[in-house]
Amino acid sequence: MNSRSARTSFYAAILLLTATGTPQLFASGSDFTRTTKDLTLTVDSRWAGGRYGGYAPIRIRLRNTGKPQELLFRFESDGYAKLPRVQQRITIGQNETRQFTMAVPMVSESGYGSYAGGQLTVRRNGRVIKNLSDSISLAENGSDSVNCPALLVVSTKKVDCEPFSSAANSLSAAKGMTSPYGSSSSEDYQVIDPIMLPQSAVDYSGLDIMALSLETLKKIPDGARSAINNWVRTGGKLLVYETGAAAADVPELRGLLELTDAETWRHAPINARKPIKIITEEELQGIGVSEIETTPTEVSGDYDWENSPNTFAFHPQVLGYVIAMPDNPFPGTPQDWAWMMNSLTPDSWRWTTRQGISTRQADSSFADFAIPGVGGVPKIAFIVLISAFTIVIGPLNYFFLKRRQQLYLLVVTIPSIAFLTSCALFAYAAVSDGFGVTSRTRSVTLLDQRTKTAVALGRTALYAGVAPSDGLRFDADTAVFPIWSAGQDSPQGSVDWTNGQHFSSGWIRSRTPMQFLSTVCRTERGRLEITPSSDSATINVANGLAWNIETLVVIDDEGNTFLGSELPAGDSNSLKRTKAAEVVSVLKRQYTTHPLEIQPSGAAPVTSSTSITTYSGYPSNEYSLNLNYTDGNLERTLSRLLKPRNTTTLTDLHRSYIAILSENPGVELGVENTDPKGDFHVIWGQY
């Protein structure tokens, strides 16, 4: 059988298995305890999410009754879908207990339902401690299933999540979040005990929803609760139940979650309490989206939750939401859960929609986010050089030596000319691209001066003349989501968590474009001091931020708009009151002059074609999700701020400002020094 026939049979088998498969349980993980004479190791990798991106936390607790020692923990993937290698070195004293997490970036290509996991080993003095090593399973790629939100429930009690799963599958299928060749339902939920919870927001980055009771929330450690709060600010949904009263009447809840403005709680909208059609497993398999919408099935209107605005309430928390319920929502019915999910922005429940990408498949928009004038193939220069090389090494070289009757020198001149040409090409590449790192970053920072917190979202492209020997380094709380081009293999890199987050090898290569999204919630004490002036036509602004501002728009308490420019760090100025229509025009002009899509000037991009490769009629990525990067939080926020639908959309942003910066506002690039080109940075601040 030839290779093409083999591929055809493989994809036909995949389609057959998908069409006849059973529901897949994607919530993953395992837990075990191992002991030696001086060490007791407990490992728990049970978690939800990770099918489309984020990190999978391997939670570890280690007790040492022997002498102080240094150990190396390492996770290495052994499944079809190769995940990054992750390691962490720890030092533990005698009679000491250490608890930590190794977060595995969920970066890999589609495994078509194959095993995604690996081996956790513990090494001492370079040798594996066999009694402490074991295999760990992690989330499989979810491209061949319904794209549903991932739910993690933290509870000591048994929790029935099936109604939630049914509602999530039905809502997602109705929106076309399925494979075009039929899908299996997705049961991406997990129930874990409230112990060994991670204390970094990165560890929660693969989740969509987390649910726990108020009593449980009060008992978890401050570090874990702070990490959960930061994860919510970056777009997560936290459901706190059994609050005993309406959310706005529970001051303890507001204190635990660091919420502001009790009046911003929104009650459950009764008009969103509409029955949906429940999609069955049989309907999902082998049918298209249009068929799902018209297939005649009975619509069930069963509800368990009370038909009242006080059934639940939700509070916006930067990009995420806190949802509070006086009672226990589990199990509920699918219609109950559909009511809750339809009460918020429906698409915000899904990881891929919030980010606009999946780190478990190639990105078709990779080539659009190029660094201006960098990283392209110089077609004209290449054609000129190769043509000159061919003429010189061939006809000219031959006729010159023949005329001198020294054809025997061809064995010397040919390799010499080839060597000189190679040196010339290398010199040209060194001059054009250099040996350093060139970058392009597009970011938005949401700064709340009242709580001194900032959520920074950034997309970064890197191009290294020579790859940094130290790789890339990020803060331990920064979630990094690698992006790669269609036609390329997923990055096969290593991550070391010993000192921060070190992408040590395999992520950035010489003269090869590399891109990633980054998300972080950090403390930010810098601020703009905005005070009214005696003249209502102006407003006073002092720039207490660390960055220079190119364009600044301020919206005061009453919705008046003020416009200014060129405000350096540490300086102050008065902004003139300007009509909202004129301000909108200025913002739109800034957005237009800094587009997302930039092609390398005078060069073809060094990326593979984004067309789908086919083998005998079967697309090689038939399970790939149809994603749109502009739907993600970063681009959606930029569009909302800089392209408001009308003047009212802008003037409704009371007590806030929009600052367009001339420099990077602290968005991590992974390397200390780069040559930035085509950067665009925006801050939306609330004061």
XYZ file of C-alpha atoms in Angstrom:
687
model
C 0.000 0.000 0.000
C 1.472 3.387 -0.984
C 1.674 6.328 1.447
C -1.281 8.160 -0.067
C -3.530 5.105 0.209
C -2.398 4.617 3.793
C -3.294 8.190 4.624
C -6.677 7.776 2.965
C -7.402 4.665 5.028
C -6.258 6.440 8.196
C -8.565 9.425 7.753
C -11.466 7.226 6.699
C -10.984 5.224 9.896
C -10.919 8.405 11.946
C -14.195 9.578 10.407
C -15.794 6.198 11.028
C -14.695 6.147 14.660
C -15.994 9.672 15.172
C -19.345 8.867 13.632
C -19.836 5.756 15.737
C -18.012 6.752 18.886
C -19.300 7.121 22.376
C -19.282 10.285 24.491
C -15.748 11.269 25.418
C -14.738 12.269 28.929
C -12.082 14.913 28.378
C -11.626 15.964 32.005
C -8.329 14.349 32.698
C -5.781 13.444 35.281
C -4.731 10.907 37.834
C -3.634 10.878 41.456
C -1.279 8.638 43.395
C 0.887 8.449 46.507
C 4.364 6.887 46.518
C 6.821 6.396 49.379
C 10.476 5.572 49.968
C 12.323 5.257 53.271
C 12.577 9.052 53.617
C 10.145 10.578 51.077
C 6.369 10.567 50.736
C 5.098 11.906 47.418
C 1.482 12.773 46.605
C 0.654 13.774 43.022
C -2.710 14.925 41.701
C -3.142 15.934 38.068
C -6.944 15.738 37.974
C -8.212 18.908 36.361
C -10.568 20.247 33.712
C -9.764 22.209 30.566
C -6.620 22.181 28.478
C -8.249 20.705 25.372
C -7.658 23.937 23.447
C -4.905 25.651 25.413
C -3.796 27.006 28.758
C -1.784 25.071 31.318
C -2.428 21.735 33.035
C -1.282 21.886 36.680
C 0.419 18.822 38.149
C -0.097 19.377 41.885
C 2.609 17.891 44.086
C 3.076 17.477 47.824
C 6.372 16.088 49.161
C 7.282 15.096 52.726
C 10.961 14.520 53.623
C 11.876 12.702 56.843
C 15.519 12.246 55.875
C 18.436 14.588 55.346
C 18.069 17.824 53.349
C 18.269 17.041 49.636
C 17.860 18.494 46.175
C 15.447 16.784 43.778
C 14.562 17.287 40.127
C 10.944 16.701 39.098
C 10.409 16.173 35.374
C 7.390 15.518 33.163
C 8.019 14.116 29.690
C 5.260 13.407 27.201
C 5.011 9.936 25.703
C 1.721 10.214 23.807
C 1.080 10.742 20.098
C 0.465 14.443 20.723
C 3.845 15.498 22.133
C 3.525 18.023 24.942
C 6.418 20.194 26.160
C 8.901 18.774 28.640
C 8.501 20.432 32.044
C 10.804 20.292 35.028
C 11.406 21.937 38.389
C 14.292 21.614 40.835
C 13.515 21.916 44.556
C 15.477 21.810 47.778
C 13.711 20.292 50.774
C 14.915 20.225 54.369
C 14.637 17.502 56.980
C 11.104 16.968 58.319
C 9.839 19.514 55.810
C 6.722 19.319 53.648
C 6.716 21.132 50.312
C 3.703 21.767 48.123
C 4.099 23.111 44.596
C 2.706 22.878 41.088
C 4.349 22.067 37.759
C 2.245 23.633 35.024
C 2.391 21.931 31.617
C 1.677 24.252 28.652
C -0.962 22.467 26.591
C 0.779 22.986 23.267
C 0.516 20.133 20.788
C -1.063 19.134 17.538
C -4.207 17.108 17.198
C -3.908 13.579 18.474
C -7.237 12.388 17.016
C -8.347 11.141 20.422
C -4.999 9.477 21.156
C -3.477 9.364 24.592
C -2.068 12.702 25.815
C 0.114 12.264 28.844
C 3.537 11.268 29.965
C 5.846 10.155 32.715
C 6.584 12.033 35.924
C 10.022 11.195 37.265
C 11.897 12.289 40.377
C 15.694 12.440 40.163
C 18.274 12.644 42.914
C 21.921 13.190 41.965
C 20.964 12.547 38.344
C 19.375 9.165 39.055
C 15.687 8.371 38.800
C 14.018 7.333 42.069
C 11.957 4.503 40.607
C 9.511 4.164 43.510
C 8.427 7.796 43.045
C 7.892 7.750 39.269
C 4.594 7.096 37.515
C 2.579 7.962 34.412
C 0.168 10.896 34.235
C -2.677 11.518 31.807
C -3.554 15.026 30.621
C -6.256 16.534 28.439
C -6.567 15.210 24.903
C -7.049 17.549 21.976
C -10.708 18.510 21.682
C -10.890 19.360 17.977
C -13.037 16.313 17.189
C -15.627 17.068 19.870
C -18.097 19.807 20.662
C -16.252 22.949 21.761
C -17.700 23.308 25.257
C -16.602 25.228 28.357
C -14.535 23.378 30.960
C -15.957 23.221 34.497
C -13.954 22.568 37.668
C -15.974 21.999 40.853
C -14.142 22.250 44.183
C -16.108 20.228 46.716
C -15.762 17.434 49.242
C -19.181 16.133 48.199
C -20.242 14.214 45.134
C -21.542 16.609 42.473
C -23.689 15.721 39.461
C -22.449 17.797 36.493
C -24.354 15.963 33.737
C -27.126 18.608 33.341
C -24.492 21.304 32.965
C -22.688 19.206 30.352
C -25.919 18.625 28.419
C -26.677 22.345 28.306
C -23.117 23.224 27.295
C -23.128 20.677 24.454
C -26.486 21.865 23.179
C -25.626 25.559 23.222
C -22.228 24.976 21.607
C -23.596 22.660 18.911
C -26.303 25.162 18.020
C -23.584 27.776 17.482
C -21.641 25.518 15.140
C -18.887 24.626 17.638
C -18.539 21.126 16.163
C -16.415 19.259 13.649
C -17.828 19.481 10.105
C -17.680 15.665 9.906
C -19.602 14.883 13.063
C -18.645 15.212 16.712
C -18.886 13.477 20.012
C -20.328 15.229 23.017
C -17.806 16.765 25.361
C -17.899 16.102 29.099
C -15.161 18.453 30.225
C -15.752 18.709 33.958
C -13.983 17.534 37.082
C -14.781 17.488 40.815
C -11.823 17.764 43.196
C -11.317 18.210 46.924
C -10.312 21.678 48.159
C -6.749 20.594 48.934
C -3.481 21.260 47.130
C -5.086 24.059 45.117
C -2.546 25.920 42.951
C -1.406 29.380 44.001
C -0.720 30.872 40.575
C -3.280 32.170 38.093
C -1.353 30.363 35.334
C -2.536 27.029 36.734
C -6.185 28.023 36.242
C -5.637 29.439 32.737
C -7.079 26.402 30.915
C -10.396 26.585 32.769
C -13.587 28.316 31.719
C -15.683 27.961 34.884
C -14.850 27.205 38.498
C -17.584 26.447 41.042
C -17.392 26.190 44.816
C -19.490 27.025 47.864
C -18.968 30.163 49.928
C -17.925 28.007 52.869
C -15.258 26.329 50.731
C -14.087 29.689 49.427
C -13.557 30.909 52.982
C -11.412 27.893 53.876
C -8.997 27.779 50.957
C -5.574 29.432 51.537
C -5.092 33.101 50.756
C -2.568 32.315 48.002
C -4.986 30.059 46.130
C -7.836 32.528 46.546
C -5.667 35.376 45.228
C -4.710 33.239 42.215
C -8.382 32.504 41.509
C -9.224 36.212 41.748
C -6.505 37.064 39.225
C -7.685 34.300 36.896
C -11.221 35.730 36.996
C -9.892 39.172 36.077
C -8.281 37.713 32.948
C -11.585 36.254 31.730
C -12.567 33.308 33.943
C -16.023 32.652 35.400
C -16.250 31.919 39.130
C -19.530 30.500 40.456
C -19.913 30.817 44.234
C -22.990 29.062 45.579
C -24.744 28.620 48.915
C -24.197 32.270 49.763
C -27.453 32.241 51.758
C -28.635 35.606 50.468
C -28.634 37.789 47.402
C -25.094 38.500 46.289
C -25.192 42.235 46.994
C -26.188 41.448 50.602
C -23.108 39.306 51.340
C -20.261 41.667 52.308
C -18.076 38.677 53.118
C -18.220 37.563 49.486
C -17.182 40.993 48.261
C -14.256 41.014 50.691
C -13.002 37.558 49.782
C -13.089 38.276 46.060
C -11.873 41.876 46.303
C -14.969 43.177 44.539
C -15.797 46.883 44.325
C -19.086 48.727 43.874
C -21.803 46.499 45.294
C -24.333 48.192 43.016
C -22.711 46.647 39.936
C -24.226 43.238 40.765
C -26.725 42.310 38.072
C -29.636 40.049 38.858
C -30.680 37.052 36.785
C -32.535 38.274 33.666
C -35.908 36.575 33.426
C -36.081 37.262 29.681
C -33.069 34.938 29.201
C -34.989 32.048 30.802
C -36.063 30.501 27.518
C -36.034 26.752 26.840
C -33.405 25.509 24.413
C -33.396 22.391 22.304
C -31.311 19.644 23.908
C -28.984 18.055 21.356
C -28.552 14.312 21.745
C -25.406 12.300 21.070
C -27.034 10.702 18.019
C -27.802 14.124 16.558
C -24.208 15.257 17.013
C -22.646 12.367 15.137
C -22.312 12.757 11.414
C -24.577 15.775 10.861
C -23.841 19.401 10.041
C -24.728 22.521 11.949
C -27.673 23.463 9.717
C -29.134 20.006 10.319
C -28.794 20.435 14.089
C -30.840 23.611 13.950
C -33.700 21.977 12.035
C -33.723 18.419 13.329
C -37.170 17.943 14.929
C -36.735 17.032 18.577
C -38.823 17.893 21.576
C -37.836 21.023 23.481
C -37.917 20.395 27.215
C -38.878 23.275 29.490
C -38.067 21.602 32.808
C -36.497 23.829 35.468
C -35.379 23.225 39.038
C -34.137 26.700 39.846
C -36.602 29.286 41.073
C -38.001 31.646 38.454
C -36.754 34.786 40.191
C -34.215 37.556 39.563
C -32.634 36.548 42.881
C -31.841 33.000 41.717
C -28.358 34.175 40.819
C -26.469 37.405 40.256
C -23.273 38.237 38.430
C -20.590 40.850 38.923
C -18.163 41.882 36.149
C -14.550 41.598 37.251
C -12.398 43.210 34.504
C -12.662 40.580 31.710
C -14.356 37.886 33.800
C -17.390 37.427 36.032
C -18.208 36.347 39.544
C -21.583 34.578 39.728
C -23.290 34.150 43.089
C -26.207 31.867 44.016
C -27.955 31.716 47.404
C -28.657 27.990 46.876
C -26.806 24.983 45.474
C -27.196 24.905 41.655
C -26.282 21.205 41.305
C -27.557 19.188 39.671
C -30.209 21.488 38.202
C -31.506 20.790 34.721
C -29.998 21.574 31.314
C -32.521 24.404 30.967
C -31.357 25.937 34.252
C -27.736 25.986 33.154
C -28.674 27.317 29.729
C -30.447 30.189 31.491
C -27.270 31.112 33.355
C -25.000 30.819 30.321
C -27.337 32.850 28.119
C -27.487 35.565 30.784
C -23.879 36.488 30.114
C -22.162 36.889 26.773
C -22.572 33.306 25.514
C -19.282 33.121 23.616
C -17.269 34.291 26.625
C -17.715 30.865 28.255
C -15.409 29.186 25.723
C -11.607 29.332 25.941
C -11.098 29.548 22.184
C -13.462 32.493 21.840
C -11.844 34.444 24.663
C -8.355 33.956 23.225
C -9.175 33.739 19.504
C -6.728 30.835 19.106
C -6.092 27.268 20.158
C -2.581 26.258 21.178
C -3.406 22.727 20.053
C -3.708 23.524 16.376
C -1.933 25.757 13.859
C -3.172 29.318 13.377
C -4.224 30.424 9.905
C -3.677 34.118 10.759
C -0.030 33.648 11.740
C 1.318 35.317 8.595
C -0.917 38.349 9.078
C 0.870 39.388 12.273
C 4.278 39.985 10.734
C 7.052 42.294 11.895
C 7.291 45.154 9.368
C 10.181 44.551 6.975
C 11.555 41.625 8.987
C 11.398 37.881 8.625
C 10.512 37.701 4.965
C 12.153 35.991 2.021
C 13.918 38.677 -0.128
C 12.723 37.307 -3.455
C 14.357 39.878 -5.740
C 17.700 39.779 -3.953
C 17.609 35.979 -3.883
C 16.880 35.731 -7.617
C 19.683 38.181 -8.442
C 22.216 36.387 -6.244
C 21.344 32.869 -7.422
C 21.369 33.992 -11.064
C 24.774 35.655 -10.665
C 26.069 32.576 -8.851
C 24.869 30.251 -11.608
C 26.430 32.358 -14.368
C 29.740 32.882 -12.573
C 30.260 29.315 -11.364
C 29.157 27.856 -14.690
C 29.747 29.500 -18.089
C 32.060 32.336 -16.979
C 34.212 30.064 -14.863
C 34.459 27.437 -17.612
C 35.236 29.796 -20.525
C 37.713 31.794 -18.465
C 39.714 28.693 -17.521
C 39.424 27.166 -20.965
C 40.819 30.324 -22.542
C 43.745 30.110 -20.128
C 43.984 26.357 -20.766
C 43.596 25.672 -17.039
C 40.421 23.617 -16.908
C 42.034 21.430 -14.261
C 41.503 24.330 -11.853
C 37.725 23.766 -11.941
C 38.108 21.456 -8.960
C 39.434 24.492 -7.060
C 37.374 27.379 -8.443
C 33.949 25.716 -8.161
C 34.118 25.035 -4.401
C 35.856 28.399 -3.873
C 33.098 30.328 -5.648
C 30.444 28.334 -3.781
C 32.183 29.127 -0.478
C 32.440 32.839 -1.267
C 28.780 32.913 -2.329
C 27.726 31.226 0.908
C 29.734 33.789 2.883
C 28.079 36.583 0.911
C 24.613 35.184 1.636
C 25.467 34.834 5.319
C 26.814 38.385 5.410
C 23.689 39.674 3.680
C 21.445 37.884 6.184
C 23.542 39.184 9.086
C 23.322 42.754 7.813
C 19.604 42.598 6.992
C 18.392 40.693 10.067
C 21.279 41.218 12.473
C 22.151 38.945 15.369
C 19.692 40.362 17.877
C 15.943 39.918 18.360
C 13.355 42.037 16.592
C 9.849 42.193 18.016
C 6.375 43.448 17.378
C 3.843 43.677 20.195
C 0.204 44.677 20.213
C -1.293 45.064 23.676
C -4.083 46.433 25.797
C -3.751 46.988 29.544
C -6.865 47.323 31.716
C -5.800 49.353 34.748
C -8.035 49.788 37.786
C -6.458 52.552 39.844
C -8.928 51.942 42.677
C -7.601 48.447 43.363
C -4.085 49.017 41.960
C -4.424 46.026 39.632
C -3.809 45.732 35.906
C -4.710 43.026 33.406
C -2.326 43.069 30.442
C -3.068 41.224 27.188
C -0.442 41.122 24.476
C 0.344 39.420 21.204
C 4.054 39.340 20.423
C 6.007 38.326 17.338
C 9.735 37.627 17.695
C 12.381 37.186 15.021
C 15.921 36.336 16.123
C 18.962 36.625 13.874
C 20.581 34.234 16.331
C 18.337 32.464 18.835
C 18.956 33.617 22.428
C 21.059 31.000 24.194
C 18.989 31.427 27.347
C 15.641 30.936 25.603
C 12.699 32.982 26.868
C 11.937 33.986 30.461
C 8.605 35.087 31.893
C 7.173 35.795 35.299
C 5.652 32.736 36.972
C 2.197 34.360 36.888
C 2.233 35.211 33.168
C 0.218 32.841 30.992
C 1.986 32.343 27.648
C 0.098 30.782 24.735
C 2.393 29.930 21.757
C 1.075 30.363 18.217
C 2.452 28.610 15.159
C 1.755 28.665 11.447
C -0.366 26.287 9.412
C 1.912 23.740 7.784
C 4.449 23.862 10.613
C 4.848 21.442 13.489
C 3.826 22.556 16.952
C 6.738 23.844 19.076
C 8.466 21.018 20.942
C 10.076 22.965 23.736
C 11.047 22.683 27.378
C 9.918 24.705 30.382
C 11.777 25.006 33.681
C 9.855 26.357 36.696
C 12.800 26.397 39.130
C 13.266 30.170 38.908
C 10.174 31.705 37.357
C 8.940 30.460 33.985
C 11.867 29.612 31.745
C 11.106 28.530 28.164
C 14.572 27.051 28.053
C 14.798 25.492 24.584
C 12.866 24.636 21.447
C 10.599 27.693 21.354
C 12.551 30.298 19.407
C 14.923 29.388 16.578
C 17.320 31.455 14.511
C 15.671 33.286 11.599
C 12.306 31.701 12.258
C 9.276 33.786 13.274
C 7.789 32.955 16.669
C 4.551 34.313 18.160
C 2.620 34.052 21.404
C -0.232 35.556 23.369
C 0.412 36.588 26.949
C -2.032 37.317 29.763
C -1.234 38.483 33.272
C -2.924 40.179 36.200
C -0.372 42.199 38.128
C -0.119 44.912 40.761
C 0.257 48.367 39.206
C 0.739 51.379 41.467
C 1.275 53.896 38.658
C -1.686 56.146 37.956
C -2.974 59.233 36.227
C -3.966 61.967 38.656
C -7.049 63.556 37.103
C -8.560 66.619 38.745
C -11.213 69.073 37.511
C -10.073 72.596 36.787
C -11.840 75.818 37.627
C -12.571 76.113 33.926
C -15.077 73.472 32.785
C -13.462 73.574 29.352
C -10.314 71.813 30.614
C -9.230 69.049 32.982
C -5.860 68.648 34.722
C -3.883 65.443 34.267
C -0.600 64.411 35.886
C 1.107 61.355 34.353
C 2.182 59.160 37.259
C 2.695 56.185 34.968
C 6.167 55.053 33.936
C 5.471 55.488 30.229
C 5.091 58.363 27.793
C 1.619 58.953 26.395
C 1.086 59.900 22.742
C -2.685 60.372 22.778
C -4.935 60.679 25.823
C -8.721 60.722 26.117
C -10.408 61.293 29.485
C -14.109 60.751 30.193
C -15.237 62.391 33.427
C -18.089 61.583 35.829
C -20.672 63.259 33.618
C -19.531 61.710 30.345
C -17.669 64.790 29.078
C -14.699 63.960 26.856
C -11.278 65.637 26.956
C -8.492 65.171 24.410
C -4.735 65.724 24.636
C -1.415 64.477 23.294
C 2.277 64.138 24.159
C 2.232 63.698 27.922
C 5.633 62.336 29.082
C 6.015 60.253 32.232
C 6.141 62.486 35.303
C 4.727 65.489 33.451
C 1.351 67.215 33.775
C -0.893 69.148 31.434
C -4.425 70.387 30.854
C -6.668 68.604 28.382
C -9.238 70.511 26.377
C -12.861 69.514 26.408
C -13.618 68.111 22.957
C -16.803 66.961 21.303
C -17.309 63.214 21.584
C -17.684 62.888 17.799
C -14.246 64.425 17.257
C -12.703 62.173 19.917
C -14.226 59.098 18.271
C -12.726 60.208 14.950
C -9.252 60.563 16.525
C -9.469 57.119 18.149
C -10.610 55.448 14.944
C -7.758 57.088 13.046
C -5.274 55.666 15.557
C -6.822 52.211 15.177
C -6.669 52.411 11.381
C -3.034 53.527 11.289
C -2.014 50.614 13.523
C -3.638 47.591 11.827
C -3.358 44.051 13.096
C -2.413 42.632 9.714
C 0.969 43.749 8.372
C 2.855 41.939 5.638
C 6.674 42.173 5.497
C 7.543 44.982 3.095
C 9.267 43.884 -0.098
C 9.321 40.245 0.943
C 7.215 37.141 1.062
C 6.477 35.933 4.592
C 8.534 32.994 5.883
C 5.475 30.958 6.726
C 3.865 28.006 5.088
C 0.693 28.297 3.111
C -2.430 28.380 5.199
C -4.358 26.261 2.747
C -5.534 22.873 3.930
C -3.516 19.922 2.702
C -5.636 17.089 1.375
C -5.032 13.427 0.821
C -7.421 11.782 -1.650
C -10.256 14.113 -0.700
C -9.783 14.039 3.093
C -8.510 17.287 4.617
C -5.515 16.754 6.893
C -7.014 18.987 9.569
C -10.677 18.173 9.166
C -11.129 18.444 12.914
C -9.576 21.916 13.144
C -11.658 24.595 14.806
C -12.805 27.531 12.735
C -11.304 30.278 14.904
C -11.147 34.013 14.388
C -8.421 35.828 16.284
C -10.260 39.148 16.152
C -12.973 37.606 18.359
C -10.476 37.241 21.212
C -10.350 39.482 24.266
C -7.390 41.528 23.051
C -8.721 42.582 19.657
C -12.303 42.825 20.881
C -11.232 45.194 23.673
C -9.147 47.335 21.327
C -12.048 47.538 18.915
C -14.490 48.466 21.694
C -12.229 51.272 22.931
C -10.932 52.670 19.637
C -13.864 51.941 17.331
C -16.930 52.713 19.474
C -20.229 52.180 17.684
C -21.313 55.721 18.491
C -20.523 58.628 20.780
C -22.766 57.227 23.530
C -20.651 54.064 23.694
C -17.657 56.268 24.470
C -19.293 58.729 26.862
C -20.750 55.840 28.913
C -17.200 54.979 30.050
C -17.481 57.291 33.056
C -14.389 58.077 35.172
C -12.000 56.384 32.795
C -9.337 57.212 30.228
C -7.848 55.770 27.053
C -4.105 56.262 26.659
C -2.156 55.332 23.533
C 1.493 54.895 24.474
C 4.755 55.366 22.634
C 6.447 52.491 24.490
C 5.802 49.058 25.966
C 3.830 49.292 29.251
C 5.488 46.292 30.868
C 4.232 43.544 28.541
C 6.729 40.681 28.825
C 8.543 39.682 25.634
C 10.572 36.795 27.011
C 13.904 38.511 26.277
C 15.369 41.613 27.868
C 16.351 43.562 24.760
C 14.614 43.655 21.399
C 14.348 46.054 18.489
C 10.612 46.898 18.492
C 8.904 47.560 15.153
C 5.225 48.365 14.588
C 4.272 48.235 18.281
C 0.843 49.401 19.413
C 0.012 49.761 23.116
C -3.209 51.001 24.709
C -4.208 51.490 28.342
C -7.792 51.742 29.481
C -7.752 53.069 33.022
C -10.439 53.606 35.620
C -9.884 56.249 38.252
